[in-house]
PDB file of C-alpha atoms and ligand atoms in Angstrom:
ATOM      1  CA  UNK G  25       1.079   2.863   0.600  1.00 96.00           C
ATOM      2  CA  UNK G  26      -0.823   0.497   2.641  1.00 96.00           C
ATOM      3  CA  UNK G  27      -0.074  -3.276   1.520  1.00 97.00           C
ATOM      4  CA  UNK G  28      -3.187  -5.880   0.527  1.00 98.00           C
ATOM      5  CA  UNK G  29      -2.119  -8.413   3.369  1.00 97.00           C
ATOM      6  CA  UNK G  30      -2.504  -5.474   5.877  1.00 97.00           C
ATOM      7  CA  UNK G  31      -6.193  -4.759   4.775  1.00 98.00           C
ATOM      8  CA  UNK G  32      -9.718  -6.419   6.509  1.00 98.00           C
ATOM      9  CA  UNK G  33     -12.126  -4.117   5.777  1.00 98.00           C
ATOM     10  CA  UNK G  34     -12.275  -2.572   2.164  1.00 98.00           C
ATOM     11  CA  UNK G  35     -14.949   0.065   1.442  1.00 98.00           C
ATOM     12  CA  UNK G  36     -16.644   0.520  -1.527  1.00 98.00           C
ATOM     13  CA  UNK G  37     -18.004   3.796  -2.399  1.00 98.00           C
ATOM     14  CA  UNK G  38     -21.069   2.989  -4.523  1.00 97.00           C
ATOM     15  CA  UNK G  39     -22.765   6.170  -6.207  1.00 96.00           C
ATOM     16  CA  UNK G  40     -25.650   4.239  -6.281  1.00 95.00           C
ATOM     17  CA  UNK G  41     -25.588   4.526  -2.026  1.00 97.00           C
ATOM     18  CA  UNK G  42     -24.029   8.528  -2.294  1.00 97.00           C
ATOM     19  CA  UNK G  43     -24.405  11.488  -3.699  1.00 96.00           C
ATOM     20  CA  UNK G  44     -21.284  13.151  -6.305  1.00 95.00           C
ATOM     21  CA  UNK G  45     -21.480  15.664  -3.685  1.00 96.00           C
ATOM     22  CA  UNK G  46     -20.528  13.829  -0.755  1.00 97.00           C
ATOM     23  CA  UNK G  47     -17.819  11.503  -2.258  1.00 98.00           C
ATOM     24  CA  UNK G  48     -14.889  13.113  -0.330  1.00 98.00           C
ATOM     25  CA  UNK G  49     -16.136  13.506   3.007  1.00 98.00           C
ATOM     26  CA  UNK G  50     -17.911   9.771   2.494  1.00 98.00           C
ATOM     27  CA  UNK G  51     -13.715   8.822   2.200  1.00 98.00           C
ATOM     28  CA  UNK G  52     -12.680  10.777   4.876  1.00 98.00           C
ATOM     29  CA  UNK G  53     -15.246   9.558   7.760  1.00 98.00           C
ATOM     30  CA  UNK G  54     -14.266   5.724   5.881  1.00 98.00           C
ATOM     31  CA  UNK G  55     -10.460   6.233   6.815  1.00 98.00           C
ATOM     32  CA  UNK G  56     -11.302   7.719   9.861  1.00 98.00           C
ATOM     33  CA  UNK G  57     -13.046   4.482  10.948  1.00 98.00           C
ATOM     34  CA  UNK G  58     -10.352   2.669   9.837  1.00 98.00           C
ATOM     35  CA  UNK G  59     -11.509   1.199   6.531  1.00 98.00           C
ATOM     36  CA  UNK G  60      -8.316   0.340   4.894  1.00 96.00           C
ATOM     37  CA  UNK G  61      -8.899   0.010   1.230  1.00 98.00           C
ATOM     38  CA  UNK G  62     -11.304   1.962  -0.607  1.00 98.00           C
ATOM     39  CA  UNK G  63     -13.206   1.128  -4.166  1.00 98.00           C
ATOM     40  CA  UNK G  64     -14.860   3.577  -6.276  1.00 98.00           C
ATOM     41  CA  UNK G  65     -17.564   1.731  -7.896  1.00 97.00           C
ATOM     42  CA  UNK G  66     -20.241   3.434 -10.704  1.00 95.00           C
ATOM     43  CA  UNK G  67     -22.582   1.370 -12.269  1.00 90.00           C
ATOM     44  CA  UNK G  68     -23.883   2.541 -15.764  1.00 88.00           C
ATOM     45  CA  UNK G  69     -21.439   5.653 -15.482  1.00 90.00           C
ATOM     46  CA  UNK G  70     -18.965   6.337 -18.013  1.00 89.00           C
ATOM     47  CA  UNK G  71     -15.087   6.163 -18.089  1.00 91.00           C
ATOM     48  CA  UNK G  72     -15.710   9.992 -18.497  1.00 90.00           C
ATOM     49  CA  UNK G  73     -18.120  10.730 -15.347  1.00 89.00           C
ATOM     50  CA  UNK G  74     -16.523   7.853 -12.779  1.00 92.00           C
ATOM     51  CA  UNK G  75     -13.092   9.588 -13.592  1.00 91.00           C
ATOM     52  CA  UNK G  76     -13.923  12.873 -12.835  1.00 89.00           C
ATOM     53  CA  UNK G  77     -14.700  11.651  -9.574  1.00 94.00           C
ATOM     54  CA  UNK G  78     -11.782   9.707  -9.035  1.00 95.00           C
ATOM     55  CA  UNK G  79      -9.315  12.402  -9.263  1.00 93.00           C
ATOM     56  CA  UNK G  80     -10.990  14.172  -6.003  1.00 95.00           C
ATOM     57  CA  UNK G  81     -11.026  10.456  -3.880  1.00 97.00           C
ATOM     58  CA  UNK G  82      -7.959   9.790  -4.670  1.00 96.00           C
ATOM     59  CA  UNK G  83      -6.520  13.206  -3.491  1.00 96.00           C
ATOM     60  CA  UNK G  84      -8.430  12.352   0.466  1.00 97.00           C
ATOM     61  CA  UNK G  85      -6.948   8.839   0.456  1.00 98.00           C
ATOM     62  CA  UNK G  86      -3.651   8.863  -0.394  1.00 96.00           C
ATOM     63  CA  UNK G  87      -3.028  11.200   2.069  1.00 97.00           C
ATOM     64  CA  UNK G  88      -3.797   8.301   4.397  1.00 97.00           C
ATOM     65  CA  UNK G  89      -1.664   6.074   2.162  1.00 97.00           C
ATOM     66  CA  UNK G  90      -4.832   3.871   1.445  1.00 98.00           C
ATOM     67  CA  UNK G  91      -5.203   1.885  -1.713  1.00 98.00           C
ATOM     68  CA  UNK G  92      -8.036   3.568  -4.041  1.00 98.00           C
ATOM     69  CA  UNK G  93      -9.445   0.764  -6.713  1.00 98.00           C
ATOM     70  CA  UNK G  94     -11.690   1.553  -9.379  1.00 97.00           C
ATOM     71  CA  UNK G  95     -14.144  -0.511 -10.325  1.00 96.00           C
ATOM     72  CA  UNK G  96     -14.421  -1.856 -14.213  1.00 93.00           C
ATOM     73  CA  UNK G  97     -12.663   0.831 -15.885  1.00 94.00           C
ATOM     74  CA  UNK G  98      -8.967   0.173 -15.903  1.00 96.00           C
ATOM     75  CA  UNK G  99      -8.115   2.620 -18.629  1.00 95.00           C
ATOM     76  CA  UNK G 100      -8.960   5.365 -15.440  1.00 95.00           C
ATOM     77  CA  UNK G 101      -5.521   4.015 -14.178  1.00 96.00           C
ATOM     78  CA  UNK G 102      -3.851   5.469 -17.388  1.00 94.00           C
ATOM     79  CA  UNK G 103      -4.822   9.119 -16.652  1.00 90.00           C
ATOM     80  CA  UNK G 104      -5.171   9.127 -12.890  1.00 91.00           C
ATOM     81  CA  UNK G 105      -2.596   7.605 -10.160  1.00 90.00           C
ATOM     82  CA  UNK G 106      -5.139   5.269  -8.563  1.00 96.00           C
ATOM     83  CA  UNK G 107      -4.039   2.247  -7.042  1.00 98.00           C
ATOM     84  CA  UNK G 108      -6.096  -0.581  -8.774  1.00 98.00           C
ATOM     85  CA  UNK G 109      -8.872  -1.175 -10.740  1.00 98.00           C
ATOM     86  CA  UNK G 110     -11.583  -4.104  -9.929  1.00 98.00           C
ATOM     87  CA  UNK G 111     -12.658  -6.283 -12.592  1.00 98.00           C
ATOM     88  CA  UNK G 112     -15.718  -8.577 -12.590  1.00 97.00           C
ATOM     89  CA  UNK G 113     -16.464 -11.760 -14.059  1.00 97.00           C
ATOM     90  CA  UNK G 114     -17.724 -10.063 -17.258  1.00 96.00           C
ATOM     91  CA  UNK G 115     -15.365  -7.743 -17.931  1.00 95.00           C
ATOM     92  CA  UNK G 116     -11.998  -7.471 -19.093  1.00 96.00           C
ATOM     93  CA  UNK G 117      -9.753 -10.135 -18.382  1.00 97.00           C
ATOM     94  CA  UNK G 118      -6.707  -9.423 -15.731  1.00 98.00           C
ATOM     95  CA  UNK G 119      -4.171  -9.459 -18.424  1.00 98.00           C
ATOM     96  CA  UNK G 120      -6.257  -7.123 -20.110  1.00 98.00           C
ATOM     97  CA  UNK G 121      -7.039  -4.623 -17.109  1.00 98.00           C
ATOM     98  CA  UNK G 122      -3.191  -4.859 -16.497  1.00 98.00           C
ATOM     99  CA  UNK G 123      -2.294  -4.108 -19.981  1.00 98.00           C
ATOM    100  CA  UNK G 124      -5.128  -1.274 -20.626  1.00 97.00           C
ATOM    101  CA  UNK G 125      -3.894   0.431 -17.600  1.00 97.00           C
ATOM    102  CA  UNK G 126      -0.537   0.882 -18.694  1.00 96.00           C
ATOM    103  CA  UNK G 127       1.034   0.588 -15.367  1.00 96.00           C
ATOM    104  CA  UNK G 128       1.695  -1.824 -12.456  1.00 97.00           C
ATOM    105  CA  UNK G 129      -0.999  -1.899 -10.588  1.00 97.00           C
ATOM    106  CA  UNK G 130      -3.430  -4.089  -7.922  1.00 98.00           C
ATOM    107  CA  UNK G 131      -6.237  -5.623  -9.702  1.00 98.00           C
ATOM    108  CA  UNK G 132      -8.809  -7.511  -8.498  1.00 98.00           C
ATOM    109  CA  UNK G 133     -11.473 -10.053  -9.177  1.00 98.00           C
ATOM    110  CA  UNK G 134     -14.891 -10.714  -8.145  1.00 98.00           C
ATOM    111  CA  UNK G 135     -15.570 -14.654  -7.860  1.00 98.00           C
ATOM    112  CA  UNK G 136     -18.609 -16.055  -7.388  1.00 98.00           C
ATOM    113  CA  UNK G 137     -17.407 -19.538  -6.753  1.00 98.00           C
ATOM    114  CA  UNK G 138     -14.836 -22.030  -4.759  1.00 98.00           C
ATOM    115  CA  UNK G 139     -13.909 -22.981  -8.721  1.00 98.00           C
ATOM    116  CA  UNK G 140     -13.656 -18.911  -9.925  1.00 98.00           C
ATOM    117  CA  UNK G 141     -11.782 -18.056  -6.987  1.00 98.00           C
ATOM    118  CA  UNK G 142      -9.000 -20.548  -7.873  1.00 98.00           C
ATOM    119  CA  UNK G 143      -9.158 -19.413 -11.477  1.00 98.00           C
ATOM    120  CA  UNK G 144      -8.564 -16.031 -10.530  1.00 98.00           C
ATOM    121  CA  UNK G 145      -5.212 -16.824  -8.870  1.00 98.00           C
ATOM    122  CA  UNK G 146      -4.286 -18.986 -11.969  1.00 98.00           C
ATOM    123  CA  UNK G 147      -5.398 -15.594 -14.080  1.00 98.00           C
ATOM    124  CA  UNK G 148      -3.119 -13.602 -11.824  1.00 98.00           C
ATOM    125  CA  UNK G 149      -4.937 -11.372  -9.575  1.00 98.00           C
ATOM    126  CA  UNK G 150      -3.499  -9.670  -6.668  1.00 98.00           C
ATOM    127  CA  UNK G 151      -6.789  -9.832  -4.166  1.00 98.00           C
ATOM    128  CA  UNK G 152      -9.976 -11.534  -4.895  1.00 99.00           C
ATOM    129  CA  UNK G 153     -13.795 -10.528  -3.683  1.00 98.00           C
ATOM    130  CA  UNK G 154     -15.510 -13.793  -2.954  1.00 98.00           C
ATOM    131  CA  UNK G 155     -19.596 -13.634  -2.403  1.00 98.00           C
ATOM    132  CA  UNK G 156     -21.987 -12.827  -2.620  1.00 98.00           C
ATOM    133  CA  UNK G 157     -22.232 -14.387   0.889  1.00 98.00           C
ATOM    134  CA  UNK G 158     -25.721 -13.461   1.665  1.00 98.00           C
ATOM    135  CA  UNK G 159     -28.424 -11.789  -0.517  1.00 97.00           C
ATOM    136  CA  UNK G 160     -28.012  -8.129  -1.089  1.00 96.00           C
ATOM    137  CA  UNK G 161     -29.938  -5.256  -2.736  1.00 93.00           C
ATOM    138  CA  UNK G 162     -26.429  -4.205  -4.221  1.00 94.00           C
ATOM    139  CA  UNK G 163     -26.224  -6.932  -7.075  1.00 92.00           C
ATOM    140  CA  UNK G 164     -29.676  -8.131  -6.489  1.00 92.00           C
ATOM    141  CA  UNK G 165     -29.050 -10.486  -9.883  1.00 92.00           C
ATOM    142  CA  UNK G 166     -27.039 -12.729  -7.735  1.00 93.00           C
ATOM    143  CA  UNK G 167     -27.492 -15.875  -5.784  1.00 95.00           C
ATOM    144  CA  UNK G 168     -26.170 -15.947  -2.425  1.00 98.00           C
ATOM    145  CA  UNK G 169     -23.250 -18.536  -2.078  1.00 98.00           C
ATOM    146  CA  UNK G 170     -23.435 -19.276   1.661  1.00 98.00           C
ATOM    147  CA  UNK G 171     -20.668 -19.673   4.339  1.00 98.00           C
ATOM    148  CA  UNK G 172     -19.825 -22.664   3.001  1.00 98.00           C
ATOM    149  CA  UNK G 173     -16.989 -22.535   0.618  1.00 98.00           C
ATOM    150  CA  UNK G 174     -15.275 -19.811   3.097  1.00 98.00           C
ATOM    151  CA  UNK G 175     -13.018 -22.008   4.811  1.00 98.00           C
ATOM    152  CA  UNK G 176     -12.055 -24.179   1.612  1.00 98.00           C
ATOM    153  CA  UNK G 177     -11.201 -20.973  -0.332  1.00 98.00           C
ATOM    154  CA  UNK G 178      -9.056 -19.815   2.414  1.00 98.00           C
ATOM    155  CA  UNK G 179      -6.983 -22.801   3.003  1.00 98.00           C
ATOM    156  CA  UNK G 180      -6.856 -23.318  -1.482  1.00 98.00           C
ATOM    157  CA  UNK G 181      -6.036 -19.903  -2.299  1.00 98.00           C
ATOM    158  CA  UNK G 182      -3.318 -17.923  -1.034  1.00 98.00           C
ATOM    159  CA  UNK G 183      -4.422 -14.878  -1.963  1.00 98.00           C
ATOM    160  CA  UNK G 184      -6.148 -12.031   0.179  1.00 98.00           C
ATOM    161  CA  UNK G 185      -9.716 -13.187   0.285  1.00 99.00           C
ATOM    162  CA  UNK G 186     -12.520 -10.140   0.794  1.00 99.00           C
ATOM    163  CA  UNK G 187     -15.710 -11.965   1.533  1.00 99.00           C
ATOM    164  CA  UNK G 188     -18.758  -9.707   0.450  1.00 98.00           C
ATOM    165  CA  UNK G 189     -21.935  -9.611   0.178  1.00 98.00           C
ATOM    166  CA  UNK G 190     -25.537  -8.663   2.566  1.00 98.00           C
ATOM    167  CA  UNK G 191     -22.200  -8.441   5.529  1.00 98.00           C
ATOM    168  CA  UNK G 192     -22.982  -5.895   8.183  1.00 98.00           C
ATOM    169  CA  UNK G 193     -22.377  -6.242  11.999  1.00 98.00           C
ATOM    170  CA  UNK G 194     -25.088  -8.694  12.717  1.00 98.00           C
ATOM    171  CA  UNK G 195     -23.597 -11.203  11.109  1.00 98.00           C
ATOM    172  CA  UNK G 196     -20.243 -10.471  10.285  1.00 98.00           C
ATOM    173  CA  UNK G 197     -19.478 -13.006  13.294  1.00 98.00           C
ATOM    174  CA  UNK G 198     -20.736 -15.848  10.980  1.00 98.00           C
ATOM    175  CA  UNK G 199     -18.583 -14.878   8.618  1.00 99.00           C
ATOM    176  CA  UNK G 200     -15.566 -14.607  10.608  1.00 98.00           C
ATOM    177  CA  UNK G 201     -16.279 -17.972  12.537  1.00 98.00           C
ATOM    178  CA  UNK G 202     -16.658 -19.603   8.828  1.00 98.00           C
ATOM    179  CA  UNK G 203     -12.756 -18.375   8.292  1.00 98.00           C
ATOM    180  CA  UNK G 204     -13.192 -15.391   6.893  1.00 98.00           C
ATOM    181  CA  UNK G 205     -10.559 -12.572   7.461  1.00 98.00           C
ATOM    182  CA  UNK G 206     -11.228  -9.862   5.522  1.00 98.00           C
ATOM    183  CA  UNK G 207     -14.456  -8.094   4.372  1.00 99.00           C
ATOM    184  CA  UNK G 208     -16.348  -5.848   2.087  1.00 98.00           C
ATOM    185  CA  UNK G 209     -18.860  -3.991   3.427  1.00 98.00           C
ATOM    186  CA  UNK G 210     -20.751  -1.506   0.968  1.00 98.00           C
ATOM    187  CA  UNK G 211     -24.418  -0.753   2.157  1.00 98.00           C
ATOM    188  CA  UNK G 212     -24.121  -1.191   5.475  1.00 98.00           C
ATOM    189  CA  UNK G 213     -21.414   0.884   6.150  1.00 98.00           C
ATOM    190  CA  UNK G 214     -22.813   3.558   3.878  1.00 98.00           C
ATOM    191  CA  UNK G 215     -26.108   3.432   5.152  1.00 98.00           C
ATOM    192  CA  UNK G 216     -25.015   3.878   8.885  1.00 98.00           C
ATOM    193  CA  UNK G 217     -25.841   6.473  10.874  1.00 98.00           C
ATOM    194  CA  UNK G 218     -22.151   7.153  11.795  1.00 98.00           C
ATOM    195  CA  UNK G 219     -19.793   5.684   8.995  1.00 98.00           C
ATOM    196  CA  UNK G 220     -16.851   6.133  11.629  1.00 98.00           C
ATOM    197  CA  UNK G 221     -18.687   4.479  14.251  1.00 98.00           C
ATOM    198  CA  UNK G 222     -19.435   1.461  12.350  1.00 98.00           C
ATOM    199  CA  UNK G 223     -16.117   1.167  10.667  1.00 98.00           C
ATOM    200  CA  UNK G 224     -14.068   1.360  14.280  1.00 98.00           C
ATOM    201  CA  UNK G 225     -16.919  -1.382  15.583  1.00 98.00           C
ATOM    202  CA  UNK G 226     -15.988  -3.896  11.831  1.00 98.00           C
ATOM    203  CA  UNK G 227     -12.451  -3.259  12.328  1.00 98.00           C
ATOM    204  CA  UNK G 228     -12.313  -4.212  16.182  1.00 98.00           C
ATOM    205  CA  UNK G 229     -14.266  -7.116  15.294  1.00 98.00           C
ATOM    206  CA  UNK G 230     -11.968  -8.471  12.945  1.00 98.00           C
ATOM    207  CA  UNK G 231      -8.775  -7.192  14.409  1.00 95.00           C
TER     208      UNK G 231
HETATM  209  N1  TZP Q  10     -20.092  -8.124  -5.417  1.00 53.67           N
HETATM  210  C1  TZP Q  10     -20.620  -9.199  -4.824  1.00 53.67           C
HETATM  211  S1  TZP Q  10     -21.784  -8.773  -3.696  1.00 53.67           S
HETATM  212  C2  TZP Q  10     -21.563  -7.124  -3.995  1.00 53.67           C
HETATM  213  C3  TZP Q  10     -20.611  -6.956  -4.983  1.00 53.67           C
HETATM  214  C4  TZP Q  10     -20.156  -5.658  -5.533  1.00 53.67           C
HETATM  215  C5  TZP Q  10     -22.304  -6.054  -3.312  1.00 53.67           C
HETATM  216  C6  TZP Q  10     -22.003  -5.976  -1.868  1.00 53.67           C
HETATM  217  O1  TZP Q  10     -22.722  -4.917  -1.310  1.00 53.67           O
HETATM  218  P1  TZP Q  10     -23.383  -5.003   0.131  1.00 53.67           P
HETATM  219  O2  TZP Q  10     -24.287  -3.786   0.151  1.00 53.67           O
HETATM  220  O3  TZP Q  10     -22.309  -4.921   1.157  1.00 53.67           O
HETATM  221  O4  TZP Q  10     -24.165  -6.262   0.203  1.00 53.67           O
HETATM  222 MG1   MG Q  11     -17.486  -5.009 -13.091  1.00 53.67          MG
END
């Protein structure tokens, strides 16, 4: 299995963005464009109807020995041989995602914040998302944080750092030249015309 400190670009598959039916070939064309870490992520859908789903990712990704993550239900990772589980700022705590999974696995944190981001490590994440760095229609409810704190969180935390957030390939260069390494990339890539295409063009950009 792939490690974190190998991954830049991690895909989320929102089912906000696509359709139950096209889950699996959504993860194929991702790995095929060289995303390298891939979320599940279902807002409002229950540990019952995100799981179901799961099962079928999971079976396309780790045949490309890519990380699969699901997002805010880590009691998933008791039933089903994911990889991780992503927790948010509201939800359970790491100790708690780690214990309610059963297992060892990767879990992650969003941060929202130079301060949360170093809090997170303290809590004892394994990989942090940091953002969001510009405005986006994904989690419209929050405020941009800006380039700013990119560099600072970078040379504070030693953790991998995914910046997310409103990136796509217009300004993903911004984000890279504020110290960014790594990225998230949900609407953009999902929205693209050619998922592959605009994968291969993310990852040569921050190869
Ligand atoms: N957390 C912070 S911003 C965000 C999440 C889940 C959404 C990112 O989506 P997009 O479409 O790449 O802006
Ligand atoms: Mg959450």
């Amino acid at each position: 299995m792939r490690g974190l400190g190998e991954c830049r670009l991690y895909g989320i598959i929102d089912l906000g963005y696509v359709d139950e039916s096209n889950l699996t070939r959504v993860a194929e064309q991702m790995l095929e464009g060289g995303v390298d870490l891939i979320q599940l992520r279902g807002k409002g859908k229950s540990v019952e109807e995100l799981g179901a789903h799961v099962d079928r990712v999971h079976e396309v990704t780790s045949l490309s020995s890519t990380p699969l993550i699901v997002n805010d239900h880590p009691e998933i990772a008791r039933e089903i041989a994911v990889e991780g589980v992503h927790v948010g700022q509201d939800d359970d705590p790491v100790k708690v995602a780690r214990q309610k999974a059963g297992r060892t696995i990767l879990v992650g944190k969003s941060t929202h914040s130079f301060e949360q981001a170093v809090a997170a490590e303290g809590e004892g994440a394994d990989y942090i998302g940091f953002g969001p760095i510009f405005a986006t229609p994904t989690k419209p409810d929050y405020p941009p944080i800006g380039l700013m704190d990119i560099r600072r969180v970078h040379q504070e935390v030693s953790l991998p750092i995914f910046c997310i957030g409103g990136i796509n390939v217009d300004n993903l260069q911004s984000v890279i030249d504020a110290g960014a390494k790594r990225v998230v990339i949900v609407s953009a890539l999902l929205n693209a015309h050619s998922i592959v295409d605009y994968a291969r063009c993310v990852t040569d950009m921050l190869a």
